[in-house]
Protein backbone atom coordinates (compact mmCIF):
# COMPACT_ATOMS: atom_id res chain seq x y z
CA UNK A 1 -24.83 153.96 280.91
CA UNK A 2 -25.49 157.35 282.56
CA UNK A 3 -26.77 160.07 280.92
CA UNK A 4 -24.61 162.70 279.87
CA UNK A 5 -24.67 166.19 282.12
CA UNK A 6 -25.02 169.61 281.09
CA UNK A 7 -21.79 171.46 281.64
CA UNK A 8 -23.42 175.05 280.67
CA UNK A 9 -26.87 176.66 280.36
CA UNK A 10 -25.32 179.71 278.00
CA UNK A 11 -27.26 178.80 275.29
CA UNK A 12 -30.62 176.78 276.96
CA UNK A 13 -33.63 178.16 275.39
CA UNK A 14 -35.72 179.82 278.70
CA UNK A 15 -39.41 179.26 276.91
CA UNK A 16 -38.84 176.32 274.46
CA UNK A 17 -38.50 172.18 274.91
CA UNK A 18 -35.56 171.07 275.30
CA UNK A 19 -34.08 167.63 276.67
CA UNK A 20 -33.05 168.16 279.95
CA UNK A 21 -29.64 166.91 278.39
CA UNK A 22 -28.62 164.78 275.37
CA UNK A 23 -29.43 164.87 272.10
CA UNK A 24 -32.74 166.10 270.38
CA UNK A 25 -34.55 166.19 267.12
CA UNK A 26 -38.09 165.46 265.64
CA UNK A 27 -41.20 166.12 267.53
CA UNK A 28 -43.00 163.08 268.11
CA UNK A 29 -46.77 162.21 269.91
CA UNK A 30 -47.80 165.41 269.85
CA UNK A 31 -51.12 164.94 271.79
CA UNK A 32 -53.81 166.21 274.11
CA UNK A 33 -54.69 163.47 277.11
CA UNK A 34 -56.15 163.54 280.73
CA UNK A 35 -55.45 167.57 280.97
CA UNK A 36 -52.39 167.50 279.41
CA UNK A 37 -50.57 167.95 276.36
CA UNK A 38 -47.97 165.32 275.39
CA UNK A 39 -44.64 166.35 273.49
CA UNK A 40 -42.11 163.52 272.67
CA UNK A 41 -39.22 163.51 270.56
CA UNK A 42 -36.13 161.71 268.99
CA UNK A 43 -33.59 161.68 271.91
CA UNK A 44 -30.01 159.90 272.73
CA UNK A 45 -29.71 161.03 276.72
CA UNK A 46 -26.58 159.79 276.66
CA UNK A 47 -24.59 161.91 274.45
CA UNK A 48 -24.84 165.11 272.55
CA UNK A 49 -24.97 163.52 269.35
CA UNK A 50 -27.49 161.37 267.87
CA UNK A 51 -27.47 157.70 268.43
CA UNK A 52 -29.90 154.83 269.23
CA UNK A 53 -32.95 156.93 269.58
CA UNK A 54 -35.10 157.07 272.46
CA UNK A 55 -38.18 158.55 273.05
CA UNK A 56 -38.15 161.37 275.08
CA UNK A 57 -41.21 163.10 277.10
CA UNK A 58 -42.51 166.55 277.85
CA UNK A 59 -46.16 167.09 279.01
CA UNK A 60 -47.49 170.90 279.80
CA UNK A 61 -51.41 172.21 281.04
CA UNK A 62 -50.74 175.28 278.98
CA UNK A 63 -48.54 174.55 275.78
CA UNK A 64 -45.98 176.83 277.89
CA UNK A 65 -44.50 175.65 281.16
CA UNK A 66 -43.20 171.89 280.20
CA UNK A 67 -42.81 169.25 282.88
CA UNK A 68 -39.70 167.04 281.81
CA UNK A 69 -41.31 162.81 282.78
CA UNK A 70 -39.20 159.92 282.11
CA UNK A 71 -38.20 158.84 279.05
CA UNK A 72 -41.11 156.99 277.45
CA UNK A 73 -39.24 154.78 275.15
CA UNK A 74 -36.07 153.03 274.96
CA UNK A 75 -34.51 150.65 272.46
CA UNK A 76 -34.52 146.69 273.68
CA UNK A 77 -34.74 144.23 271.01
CA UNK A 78 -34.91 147.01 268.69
CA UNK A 79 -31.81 149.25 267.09
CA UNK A 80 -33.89 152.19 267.42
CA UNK A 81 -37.24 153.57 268.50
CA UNK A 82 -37.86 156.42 265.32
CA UNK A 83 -40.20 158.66 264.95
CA UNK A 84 -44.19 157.90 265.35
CA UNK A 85 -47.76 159.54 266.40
CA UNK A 86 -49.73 159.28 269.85
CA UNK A 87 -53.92 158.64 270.10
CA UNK A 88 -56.13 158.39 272.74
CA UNK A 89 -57.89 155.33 272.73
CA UNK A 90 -60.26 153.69 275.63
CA UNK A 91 -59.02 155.70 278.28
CA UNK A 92 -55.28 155.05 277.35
CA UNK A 93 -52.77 156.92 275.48
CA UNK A 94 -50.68 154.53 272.28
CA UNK A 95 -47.88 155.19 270.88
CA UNK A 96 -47.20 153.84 267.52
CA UNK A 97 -43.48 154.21 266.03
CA UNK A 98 -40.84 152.74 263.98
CA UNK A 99 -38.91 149.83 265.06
CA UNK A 100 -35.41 150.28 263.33
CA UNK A 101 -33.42 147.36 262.90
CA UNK A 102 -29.27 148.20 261.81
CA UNK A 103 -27.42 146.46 259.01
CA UNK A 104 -25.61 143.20 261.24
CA UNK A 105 -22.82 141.24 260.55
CA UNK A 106 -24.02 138.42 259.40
CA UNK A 107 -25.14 140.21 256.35
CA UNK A 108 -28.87 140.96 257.26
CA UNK A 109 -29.93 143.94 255.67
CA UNK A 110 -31.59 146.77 257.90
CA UNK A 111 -35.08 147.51 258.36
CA UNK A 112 -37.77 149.56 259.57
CA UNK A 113 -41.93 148.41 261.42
CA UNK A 114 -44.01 149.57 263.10
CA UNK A 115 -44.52 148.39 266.77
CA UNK A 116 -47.43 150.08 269.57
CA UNK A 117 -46.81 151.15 273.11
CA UNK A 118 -49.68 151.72 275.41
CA UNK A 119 -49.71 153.47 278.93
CA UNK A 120 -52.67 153.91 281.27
CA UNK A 121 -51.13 157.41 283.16
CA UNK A 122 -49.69 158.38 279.87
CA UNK A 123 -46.10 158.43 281.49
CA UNK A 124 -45.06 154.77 281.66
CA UNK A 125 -45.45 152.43 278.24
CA UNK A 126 -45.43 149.15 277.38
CA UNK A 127 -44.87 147.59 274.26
CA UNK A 128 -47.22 145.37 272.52
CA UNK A 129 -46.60 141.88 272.82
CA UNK A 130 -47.68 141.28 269.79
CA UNK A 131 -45.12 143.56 267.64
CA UNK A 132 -45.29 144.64 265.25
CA UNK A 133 -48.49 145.77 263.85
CA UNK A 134 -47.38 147.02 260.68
CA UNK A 135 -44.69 145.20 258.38
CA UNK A 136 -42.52 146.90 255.85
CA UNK A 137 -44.48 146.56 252.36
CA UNK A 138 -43.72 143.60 250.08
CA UNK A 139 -43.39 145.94 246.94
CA UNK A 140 -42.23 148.69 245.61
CA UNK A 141 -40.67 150.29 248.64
CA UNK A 142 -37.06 150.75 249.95
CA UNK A 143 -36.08 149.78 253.59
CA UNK A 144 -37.50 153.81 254.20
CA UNK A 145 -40.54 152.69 256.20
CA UNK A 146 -40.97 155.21 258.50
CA UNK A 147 -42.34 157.69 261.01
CA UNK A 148 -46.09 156.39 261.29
CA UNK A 149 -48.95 159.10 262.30
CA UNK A 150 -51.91 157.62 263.37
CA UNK A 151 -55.88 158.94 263.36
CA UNK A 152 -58.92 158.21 263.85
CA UNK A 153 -62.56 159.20 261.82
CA UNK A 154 -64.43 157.64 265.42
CA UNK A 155 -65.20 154.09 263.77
CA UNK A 156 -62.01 153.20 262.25
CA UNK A 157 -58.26 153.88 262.71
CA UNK A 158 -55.87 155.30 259.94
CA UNK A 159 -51.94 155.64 259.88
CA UNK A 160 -49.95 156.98 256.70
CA UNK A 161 -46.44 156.04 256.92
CA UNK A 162 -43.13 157.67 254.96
CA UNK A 163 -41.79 155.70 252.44
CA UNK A 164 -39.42 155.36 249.36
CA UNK A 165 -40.16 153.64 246.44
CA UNK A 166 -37.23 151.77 244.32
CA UNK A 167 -36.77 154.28 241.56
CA UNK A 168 -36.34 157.03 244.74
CA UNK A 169 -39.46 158.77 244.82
CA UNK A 170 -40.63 159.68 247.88
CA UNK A 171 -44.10 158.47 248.97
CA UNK A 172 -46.48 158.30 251.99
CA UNK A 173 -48.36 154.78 252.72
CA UNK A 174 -52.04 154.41 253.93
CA UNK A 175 -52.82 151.58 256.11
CA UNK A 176 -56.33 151.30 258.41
CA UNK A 177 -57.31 149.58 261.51
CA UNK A 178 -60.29 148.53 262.88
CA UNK A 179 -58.73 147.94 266.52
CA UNK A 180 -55.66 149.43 266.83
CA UNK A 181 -53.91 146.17 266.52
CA UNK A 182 -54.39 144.95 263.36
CA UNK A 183 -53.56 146.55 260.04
CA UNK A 184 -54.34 146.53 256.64
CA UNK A 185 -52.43 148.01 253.35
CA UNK A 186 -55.05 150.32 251.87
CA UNK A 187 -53.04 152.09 249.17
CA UNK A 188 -50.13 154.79 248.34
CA UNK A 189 -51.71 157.84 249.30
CA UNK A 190 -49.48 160.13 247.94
CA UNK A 191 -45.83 159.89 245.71
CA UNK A 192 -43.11 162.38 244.47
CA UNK A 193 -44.20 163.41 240.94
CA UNK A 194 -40.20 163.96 240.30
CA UNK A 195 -37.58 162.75 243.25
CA UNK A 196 -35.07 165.91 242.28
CA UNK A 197 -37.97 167.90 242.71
CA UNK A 198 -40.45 166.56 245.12
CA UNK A 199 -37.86 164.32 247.06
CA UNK A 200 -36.21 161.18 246.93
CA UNK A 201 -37.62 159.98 250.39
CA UNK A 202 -40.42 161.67 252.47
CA UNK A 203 -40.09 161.71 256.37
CA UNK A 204 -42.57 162.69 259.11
CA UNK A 205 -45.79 162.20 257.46
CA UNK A 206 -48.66 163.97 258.57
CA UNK A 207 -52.33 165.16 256.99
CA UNK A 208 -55.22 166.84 258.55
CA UNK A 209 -57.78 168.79 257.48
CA UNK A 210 -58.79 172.31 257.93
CA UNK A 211 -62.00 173.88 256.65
CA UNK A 212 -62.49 171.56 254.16
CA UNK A 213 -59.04 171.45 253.08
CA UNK A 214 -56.82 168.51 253.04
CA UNK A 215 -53.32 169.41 253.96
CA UNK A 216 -50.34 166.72 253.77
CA UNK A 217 -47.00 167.78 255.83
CA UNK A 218 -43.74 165.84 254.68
CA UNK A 219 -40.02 166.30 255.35
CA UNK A 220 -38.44 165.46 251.93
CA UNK A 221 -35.45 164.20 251.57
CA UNK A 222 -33.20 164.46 247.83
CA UNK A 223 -35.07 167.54 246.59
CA UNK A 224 -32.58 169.88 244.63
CA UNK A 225 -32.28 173.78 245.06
CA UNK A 226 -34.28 176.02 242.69
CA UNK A 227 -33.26 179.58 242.38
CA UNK A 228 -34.74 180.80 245.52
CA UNK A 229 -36.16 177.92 246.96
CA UNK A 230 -35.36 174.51 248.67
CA UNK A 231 -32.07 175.81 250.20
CA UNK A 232 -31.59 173.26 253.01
CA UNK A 233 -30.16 170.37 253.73
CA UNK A 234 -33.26 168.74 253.84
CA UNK A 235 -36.76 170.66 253.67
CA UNK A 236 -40.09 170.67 255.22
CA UNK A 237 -43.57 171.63 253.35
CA UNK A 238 -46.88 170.56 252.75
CA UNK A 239 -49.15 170.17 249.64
CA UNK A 240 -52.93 171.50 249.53
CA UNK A 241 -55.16 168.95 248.06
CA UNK A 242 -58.16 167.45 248.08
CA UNK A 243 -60.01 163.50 248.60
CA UNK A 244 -61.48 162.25 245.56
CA UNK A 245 -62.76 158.93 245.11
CA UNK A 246 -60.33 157.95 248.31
CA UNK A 247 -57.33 159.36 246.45
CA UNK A 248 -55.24 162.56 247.72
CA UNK A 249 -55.06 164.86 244.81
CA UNK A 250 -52.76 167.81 244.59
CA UNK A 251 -51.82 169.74 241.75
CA UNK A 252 -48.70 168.84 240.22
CA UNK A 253 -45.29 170.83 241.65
CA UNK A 254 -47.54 172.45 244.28
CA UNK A 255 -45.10 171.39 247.30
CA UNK A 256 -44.82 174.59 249.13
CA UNK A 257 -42.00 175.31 252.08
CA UNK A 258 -43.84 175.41 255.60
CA UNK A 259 -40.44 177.72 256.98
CA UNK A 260 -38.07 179.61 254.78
CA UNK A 261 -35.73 179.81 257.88
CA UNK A 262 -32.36 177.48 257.57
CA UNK A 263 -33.37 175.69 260.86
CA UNK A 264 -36.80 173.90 260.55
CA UNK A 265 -37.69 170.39 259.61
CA UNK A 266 -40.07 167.07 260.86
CA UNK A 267 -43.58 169.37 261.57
CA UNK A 268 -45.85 167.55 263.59
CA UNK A 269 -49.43 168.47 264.40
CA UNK A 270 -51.94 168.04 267.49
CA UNK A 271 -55.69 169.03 267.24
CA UNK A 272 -56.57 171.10 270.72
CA UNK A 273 -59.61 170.95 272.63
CA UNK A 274 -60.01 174.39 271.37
CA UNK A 275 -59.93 173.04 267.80
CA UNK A 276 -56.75 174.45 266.53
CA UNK A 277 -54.06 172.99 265.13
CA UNK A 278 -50.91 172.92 266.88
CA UNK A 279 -47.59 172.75 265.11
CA UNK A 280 -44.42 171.90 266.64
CA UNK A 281 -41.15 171.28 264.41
CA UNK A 282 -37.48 170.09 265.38
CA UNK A 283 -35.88 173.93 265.57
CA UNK A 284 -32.32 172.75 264.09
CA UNK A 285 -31.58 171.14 260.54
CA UNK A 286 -29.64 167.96 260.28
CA UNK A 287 -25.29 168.45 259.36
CA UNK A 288 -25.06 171.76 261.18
CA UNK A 289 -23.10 172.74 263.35
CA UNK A 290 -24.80 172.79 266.73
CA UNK A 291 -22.84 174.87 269.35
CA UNK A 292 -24.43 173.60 272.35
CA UNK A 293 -22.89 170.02 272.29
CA UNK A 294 -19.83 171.73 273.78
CA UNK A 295 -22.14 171.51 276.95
CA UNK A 296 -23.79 168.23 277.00
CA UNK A 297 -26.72 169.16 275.30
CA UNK A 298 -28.01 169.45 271.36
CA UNK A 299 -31.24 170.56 269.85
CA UNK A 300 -34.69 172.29 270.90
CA UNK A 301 -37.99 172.67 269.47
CA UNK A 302 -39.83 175.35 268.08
CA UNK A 303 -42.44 177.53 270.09
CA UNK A 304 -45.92 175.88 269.44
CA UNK A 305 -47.90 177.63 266.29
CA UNK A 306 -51.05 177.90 264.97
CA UNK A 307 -51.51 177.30 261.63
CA UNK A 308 -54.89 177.85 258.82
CA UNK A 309 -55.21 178.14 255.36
CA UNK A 310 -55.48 181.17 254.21
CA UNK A 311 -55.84 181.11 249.94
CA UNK A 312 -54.63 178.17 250.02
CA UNK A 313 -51.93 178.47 251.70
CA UNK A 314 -50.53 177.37 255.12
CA UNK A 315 -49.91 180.47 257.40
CA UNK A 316 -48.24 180.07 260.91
CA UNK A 317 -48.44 181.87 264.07
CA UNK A 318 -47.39 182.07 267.56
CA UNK A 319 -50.32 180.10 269.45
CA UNK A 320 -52.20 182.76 271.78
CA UNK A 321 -50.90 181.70 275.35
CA UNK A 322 -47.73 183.37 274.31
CA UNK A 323 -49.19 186.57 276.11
CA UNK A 324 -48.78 184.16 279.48
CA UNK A 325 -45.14 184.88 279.83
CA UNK A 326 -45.10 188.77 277.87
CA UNK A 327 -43.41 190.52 281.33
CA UNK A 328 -42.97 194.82 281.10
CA UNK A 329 -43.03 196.21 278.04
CA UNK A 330 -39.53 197.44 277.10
CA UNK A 331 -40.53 199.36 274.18
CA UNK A 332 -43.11 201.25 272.46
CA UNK A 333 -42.93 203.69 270.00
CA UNK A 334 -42.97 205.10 266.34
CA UNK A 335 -39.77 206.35 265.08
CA UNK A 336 -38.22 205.69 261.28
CA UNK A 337 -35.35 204.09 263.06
CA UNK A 338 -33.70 203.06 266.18
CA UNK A 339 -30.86 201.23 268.44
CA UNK A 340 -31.20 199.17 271.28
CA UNK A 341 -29.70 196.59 273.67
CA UNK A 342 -31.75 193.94 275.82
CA UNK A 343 -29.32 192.41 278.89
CA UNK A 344 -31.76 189.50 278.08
CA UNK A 345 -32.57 187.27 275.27
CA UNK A 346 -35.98 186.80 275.72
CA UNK A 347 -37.66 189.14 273.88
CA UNK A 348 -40.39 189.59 271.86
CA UNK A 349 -40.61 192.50 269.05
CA UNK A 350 -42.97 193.55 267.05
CA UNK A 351 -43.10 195.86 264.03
CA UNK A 352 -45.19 197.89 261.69
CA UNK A 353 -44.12 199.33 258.88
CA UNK A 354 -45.18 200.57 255.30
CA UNK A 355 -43.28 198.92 252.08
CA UNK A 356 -39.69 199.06 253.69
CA UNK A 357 -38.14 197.68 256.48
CA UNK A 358 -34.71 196.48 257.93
CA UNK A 359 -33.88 195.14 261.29
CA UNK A 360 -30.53 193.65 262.41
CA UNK A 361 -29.73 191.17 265.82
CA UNK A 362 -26.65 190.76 267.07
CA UNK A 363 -25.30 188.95 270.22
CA UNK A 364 -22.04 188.11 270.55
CA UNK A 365 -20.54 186.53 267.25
CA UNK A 366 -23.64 185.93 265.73
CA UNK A 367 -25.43 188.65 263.37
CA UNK A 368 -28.79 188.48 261.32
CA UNK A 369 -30.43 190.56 259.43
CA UNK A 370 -33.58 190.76 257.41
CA UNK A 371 -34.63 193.50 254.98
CA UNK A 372 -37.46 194.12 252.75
CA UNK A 373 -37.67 196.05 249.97
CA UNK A 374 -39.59 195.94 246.22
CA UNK A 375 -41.55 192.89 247.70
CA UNK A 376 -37.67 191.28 247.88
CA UNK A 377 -36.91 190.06 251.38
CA UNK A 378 -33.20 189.39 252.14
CA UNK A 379 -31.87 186.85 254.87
CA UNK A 380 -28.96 187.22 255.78
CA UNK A 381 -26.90 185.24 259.14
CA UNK A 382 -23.32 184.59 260.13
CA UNK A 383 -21.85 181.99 258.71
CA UNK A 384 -24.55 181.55 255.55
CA UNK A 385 -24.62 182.59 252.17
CA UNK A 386 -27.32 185.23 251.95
CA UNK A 387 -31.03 184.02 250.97
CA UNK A 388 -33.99 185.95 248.91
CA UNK A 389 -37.51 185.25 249.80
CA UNK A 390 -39.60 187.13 247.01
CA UNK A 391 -42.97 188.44 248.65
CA UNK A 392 -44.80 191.15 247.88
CA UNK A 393 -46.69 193.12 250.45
CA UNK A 394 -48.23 196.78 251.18
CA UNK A 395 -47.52 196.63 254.33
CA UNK A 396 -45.46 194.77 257.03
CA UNK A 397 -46.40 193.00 260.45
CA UNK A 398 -43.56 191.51 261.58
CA UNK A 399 -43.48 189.70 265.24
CA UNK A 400 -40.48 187.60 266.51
CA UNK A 401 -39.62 186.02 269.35
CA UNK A 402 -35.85 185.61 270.65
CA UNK A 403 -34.66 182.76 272.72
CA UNK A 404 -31.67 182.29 274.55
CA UNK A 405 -30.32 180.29 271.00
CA UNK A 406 -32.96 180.81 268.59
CA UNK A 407 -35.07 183.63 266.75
CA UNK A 408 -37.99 183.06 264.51
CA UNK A 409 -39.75 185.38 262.58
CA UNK A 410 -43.43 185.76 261.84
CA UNK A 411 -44.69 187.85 258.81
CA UNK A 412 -47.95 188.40 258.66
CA UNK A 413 -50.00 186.99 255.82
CA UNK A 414 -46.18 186.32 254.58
CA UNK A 415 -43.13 183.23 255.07
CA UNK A 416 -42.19 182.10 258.65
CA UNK A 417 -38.26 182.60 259.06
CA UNK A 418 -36.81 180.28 261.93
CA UNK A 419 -33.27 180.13 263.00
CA UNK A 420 -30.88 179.04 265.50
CA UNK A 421 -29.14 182.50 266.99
CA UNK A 422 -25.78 181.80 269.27
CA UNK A 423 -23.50 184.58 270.54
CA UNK A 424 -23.87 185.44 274.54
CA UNK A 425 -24.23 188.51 275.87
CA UNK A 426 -26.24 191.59 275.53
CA UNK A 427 -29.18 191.07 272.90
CA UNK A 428 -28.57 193.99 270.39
CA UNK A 429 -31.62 195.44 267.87
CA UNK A 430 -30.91 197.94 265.16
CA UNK A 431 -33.78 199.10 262.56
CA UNK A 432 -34.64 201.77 259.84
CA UNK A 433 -37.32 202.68 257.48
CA UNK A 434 -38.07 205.48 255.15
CA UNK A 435 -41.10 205.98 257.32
CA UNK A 436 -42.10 205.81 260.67
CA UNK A 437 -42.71 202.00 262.08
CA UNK A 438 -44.45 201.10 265.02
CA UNK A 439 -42.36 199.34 267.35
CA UNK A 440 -42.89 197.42 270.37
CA UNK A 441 -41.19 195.08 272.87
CA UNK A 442 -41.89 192.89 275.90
CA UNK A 443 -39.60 190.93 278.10
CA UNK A 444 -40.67 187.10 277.74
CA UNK A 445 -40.40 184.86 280.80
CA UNK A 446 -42.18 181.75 282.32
């Protein structure tokens, strides 16, 4: 098969990852080895839907300019490769992911494992002979076995795994490792108090820890809407918890939404040299309509954030190196409300502003608009119904960066908004205030 060409770059993002063509979706192996830091992800190269997934590969000096390597994964005797982790380990780079096996004719039933790659360079893998290294569990679990991240304490190994159990909870399996190779069932680390409202199945596991805090990520599956929250198709959060006695605790319902943006799902987290966490999640949600497989292409990433805990809470940011590619400023100035047009997309704006504020995009057919007012924000964005976001703030620090498909939106000490954001042409900004905001834009290229 050949792989599927790109018949327009109209909408290719200028500063994010994208496959070079093909499909794309979850962020995979995010890690940091010989010099370099390692993005894979869910890819079909040849077509610009999804199908038997590969594992595509990205590696980058800087977290900004991204060097497109061969595809690190493919599917042989497997039906799939899924989602996984990446670690270092004696001076070679693993990959551990899940082995996905379809429903054949014969009647078998499908089924997910978890197999091990291993590559000296860190560009070309093999697989383990001796796949795979983790089996599905004998009990309580569903065929939803997936999506392994792997760690490492410096004496022993650790991988959680998503899973589902059979009443349709969602849950996240512990598992440790001594060598790499070998694996042992430790216990359920975590489950879905309620599936409706903690998910029926939780994806793309992952838990770190940040000044003393334990944080699990999970993409839930199954979890119904409430009022204001939980309004895609699928949703993306983390609980705050803490280790006790080798159990995860979190308080009950505390699952809180990482992005409040319709386009954000399978977060995935590296640890830097620096010693910040990096966060990288699939910048699309699953059953939309993505306007880019017109031209042989589907899917992107979102730009790399750092993330704390501030009061508990998870808070997101642009990481740093951002100011690598900030070109001339094209604006800078304090006015209670203004117009303006950008002949490119890539743009970065930033605004200041006491109690109120509301700023409009448009380019082309596609319109979105945010206002805030009476600690009430309001999303609104072609083709959705309109979304509330209740937050109450003194005052606003709003900074966003626009791509040539894609805006996200970062409030300070306040909810991350990230969005796909068509349309060609011009780039247009409208904004008002009561009062004076501070306003100022740079052109954004690599």
């Amino acid at each position: 098969m050949q792989e599927i060409k790109l018949t327009d770059v109209r909408y290719r993002p200028k500063y994010h990852i994208a496959a070079k063509s093909g499909w794309l979706n979850d962020p995979n192996g995010l890690v940091y080895f010989k010099g370099y830091y390692h993005v894979f992800f869910q890819h079909y190269p040849y077509d610009a839907v999804w199908g038997p997934m590969h594992w595509g590969h990205v590696r980058s000096k800087d977290l900004i300019h991204w060097e497109t390597l061969p595809i690190a994964l493919a599917p042989d005797q497997e039906d799939g490769c899924f989602s996984g982790s990446a670690i270092e380990y004696d001076g070679k780079l693993f990959l551990i992911y899940t082995a996905h096996y379809n429903l054949k004719e014969d009647g078998s039933k499908s089924y997910q494992e978890q197999n091990l790659a291993v590559s000296e360079d860190g560009i070309n893998f093999t697989k383990y002979q001796g796949n795979p290294v983790i089996k599905p569990p004998l009990a309580n679990n569903t065929e939803n076995f997936r999506d392994p991240k792997i760690w490492s304490d410096g004496q022993d190994f650790y991988c959680i795994i998503g899973g589902q159990t059979l009443d349709n909870r969602g849950q996240v399996l512990l598992y440790k490792s001594h060598d790499i190779y070998h694996w042992t069932f430790e216990k359920v680390l975590a489950t879905s108090k309620v599936s409706t409202v903690q998910g029926t199945m939780w994806e793309c596991p992952d838990y770190f820890e940040i000044n003393g805090q334990k944080v699990l990520v999970v993409s839930p599956q199954g979890i119904e809407p409430d009022g204001e929250f939980y309004q895609n198709h699928h949703e993306n959060g983390y609980f705050v918890g803490q280790e006790k006695e080798g159990n995860f605790i979190y308080p009950q319902n505390s699952f809180r939404e990482l992005d409040r943006g319709h386009d954000f799902y399978a977060a995935q987290t590296l640890l830097a040299p620096d010693g910040r966490r990096i966060l990288i999640a699939w910048l699309d949600m699953w059953e939309q309509k993505y306007h880019e497989q017109a031209d042989g292409w589907a899917g992107m990433l979102s730009f790399p954030r750092e993330i704390t805990i501030e009061d508990g809470a998870v808070r997101m940011r642009p990481i740093r190196e951002l100011g690598k590619i900030r070109r001339e400023t094209l604006l800078n100035e304090s006015t209670a409300q203004g117009q303006y047009t950008f002949s490119s997309p890539c743009v970065e704006v930033q605004f200041k502003a006491m109690q109120d504020l509301a700023f409009e995009f448009t380019r082309g057919f596609e319109k979105l608009s945010i206002s805030y007012q009476n600690g009430k924000f309001l999303l609104e964005k072609t083709g959705y119904k309109q979304r509330k976001i209740t937050w109450k703030m003194e005052t606003l620090d709003v900074q966003i960066l626009s791509d040539a498909s894609s805006i996200e939106i970062f409030i300070e000490n306040g909810p991350v908004i990230s969005e796909r954001f068509y349309g060609e042409g011009d780039l247009e900004l409208k904004f008002q205030s009561t009062k004076d905001v501070a306003v100022k834009t740079y052109r954004l290229e690599l």
